[in-house]
Amino acid sequence: MKEHEFYDYLKERYNTAKADFKVLMKETKSITHKSKKLLEESDQHLYDIEKVLSKDKRYTCLECIEDERKDILIDYINELYRKGPPPPPTASEPTRKPVMK
């Protein structure tokens, strides 16, 4: 019974760590829809991204699954590329005041 609980605990920690890493990638300004093209031109962009991410524990806590961590990062970059550029900040509908009659 305790062994099963331990594995559940590990699975939960693993899933939480991956979710935290995904939040970190969203917060990282150097990862954009243009990153895929930059990666195709040179490995330097990936090195620069990993250098920035390596300063955060949400990245370093996944060192034990380094290959999977890199796959998650590449998948995220591909997803941003597919979505294209984000809408400009002014694209959201302005707050409208109700018209009084």
XYZ file of C-alpha atoms in Angstrom:
101
model
C 0.000 0.000 0.000
C 2.718 2.489 0.944
C 4.644 1.711 -2.236
C 1.555 2.545 -4.323
C 1.130 5.836 -2.430
C 4.789 6.656 -3.043
C 4.437 6.095 -6.789
C 1.302 8.263 -6.819
C 3.278 10.948 -5.001
C 6.121 10.744 -7.533
C 3.708 10.895 -10.451
C 2.020 13.957 -8.967
C 5.378 15.693 -8.423
C 6.438 14.823 -11.974
C 3.220 16.209 -13.480
C 3.461 19.351 -11.353
C 7.080 19.897 -12.411
C 6.150 19.559 -16.093
C 3.223 21.973 -15.689
C 5.480 24.476 -13.901
C 8.017 24.183 -16.719
C 5.312 24.954 -19.285
C 4.383 28.091 -17.326
C 8.060 29.088 -17.299
C 8.261 28.738 -21.084
C 5.207 30.987 -21.484
C 6.864 33.579 -19.243
C 10.122 33.499 -21.235
C 10.112 36.399 -23.676
C 12.903 34.966 -25.857
C 10.669 32.025 -26.860
C 8.381 33.280 -29.624
C 6.694 32.131 -32.816
C 9.963 33.096 -34.580
C 12.054 30.683 -32.488
C 11.533 27.729 -34.842
C 13.051 29.606 -37.799
C 15.939 30.771 -35.618
C 16.567 27.178 -34.499
C 16.639 26.006 -38.106
C 19.303 28.609 -38.867
C 21.498 27.947 -35.832
C 21.689 26.028 -32.553
C 22.724 29.262 -30.841
C 19.105 30.294 -30.227
C 18.377 27.040 -28.377
C 21.556 27.509 -26.348
C 20.475 31.069 -25.460
C 16.977 29.894 -24.455
C 18.364 27.086 -22.287
C 20.830 29.508 -20.693
C 17.950 31.787 -19.648
C 15.788 28.873 -18.482
C 18.638 27.299 -16.508
C 18.456 30.145 -14.009
C 15.013 28.972 -12.881
C 14.338 25.987 -10.623
C 11.311 25.021 -12.742
C 13.843 24.125 -15.450
C 16.576 22.639 -13.280
C 14.218 20.383 -11.329
C 13.690 18.390 -14.557
C 17.393 17.571 -15.011
C 16.668 13.910 -14.316
C 14.599 13.798 -17.540
C 16.790 16.082 -19.619
C 15.803 14.556 -22.984
C 12.092 14.813 -22.235
C 12.559 18.378 -20.997
C 14.162 19.283 -24.320
C 11.323 17.541 -26.201
C 8.769 19.580 -24.228
C 10.650 22.765 -25.130
C 10.843 21.884 -28.842
C 7.143 20.901 -28.875
C 6.271 24.256 -27.304
C 8.339 26.130 -29.919
C 6.617 24.176 -32.705
C 3.217 24.987 -31.198
C 4.023 28.711 -31.134
C 5.161 28.513 -34.754
C 1.886 26.840 -35.800
C -0.168 29.495 -33.989
C 1.783 32.325 -35.615
C 2.267 35.797 -34.185
C 0.126 36.734 -31.207
C -2.541 39.395 -31.733
C -1.407 42.919 -30.914
C -2.307 44.146 -27.422
C -4.787 46.588 -28.945
C -6.692 43.777 -30.665
C -8.820 43.089 -27.611
C -12.183 44.769 -27.568
C -12.128 47.986 -25.545
C -14.312 48.235 -22.510
C -17.520 49.908 -23.507
C -19.643 52.044 -21.287
C -23.361 51.234 -21.313
C -25.405 53.767 -23.233
C -27.862 55.601 -20.970
C -31.202 56.497 -22.518
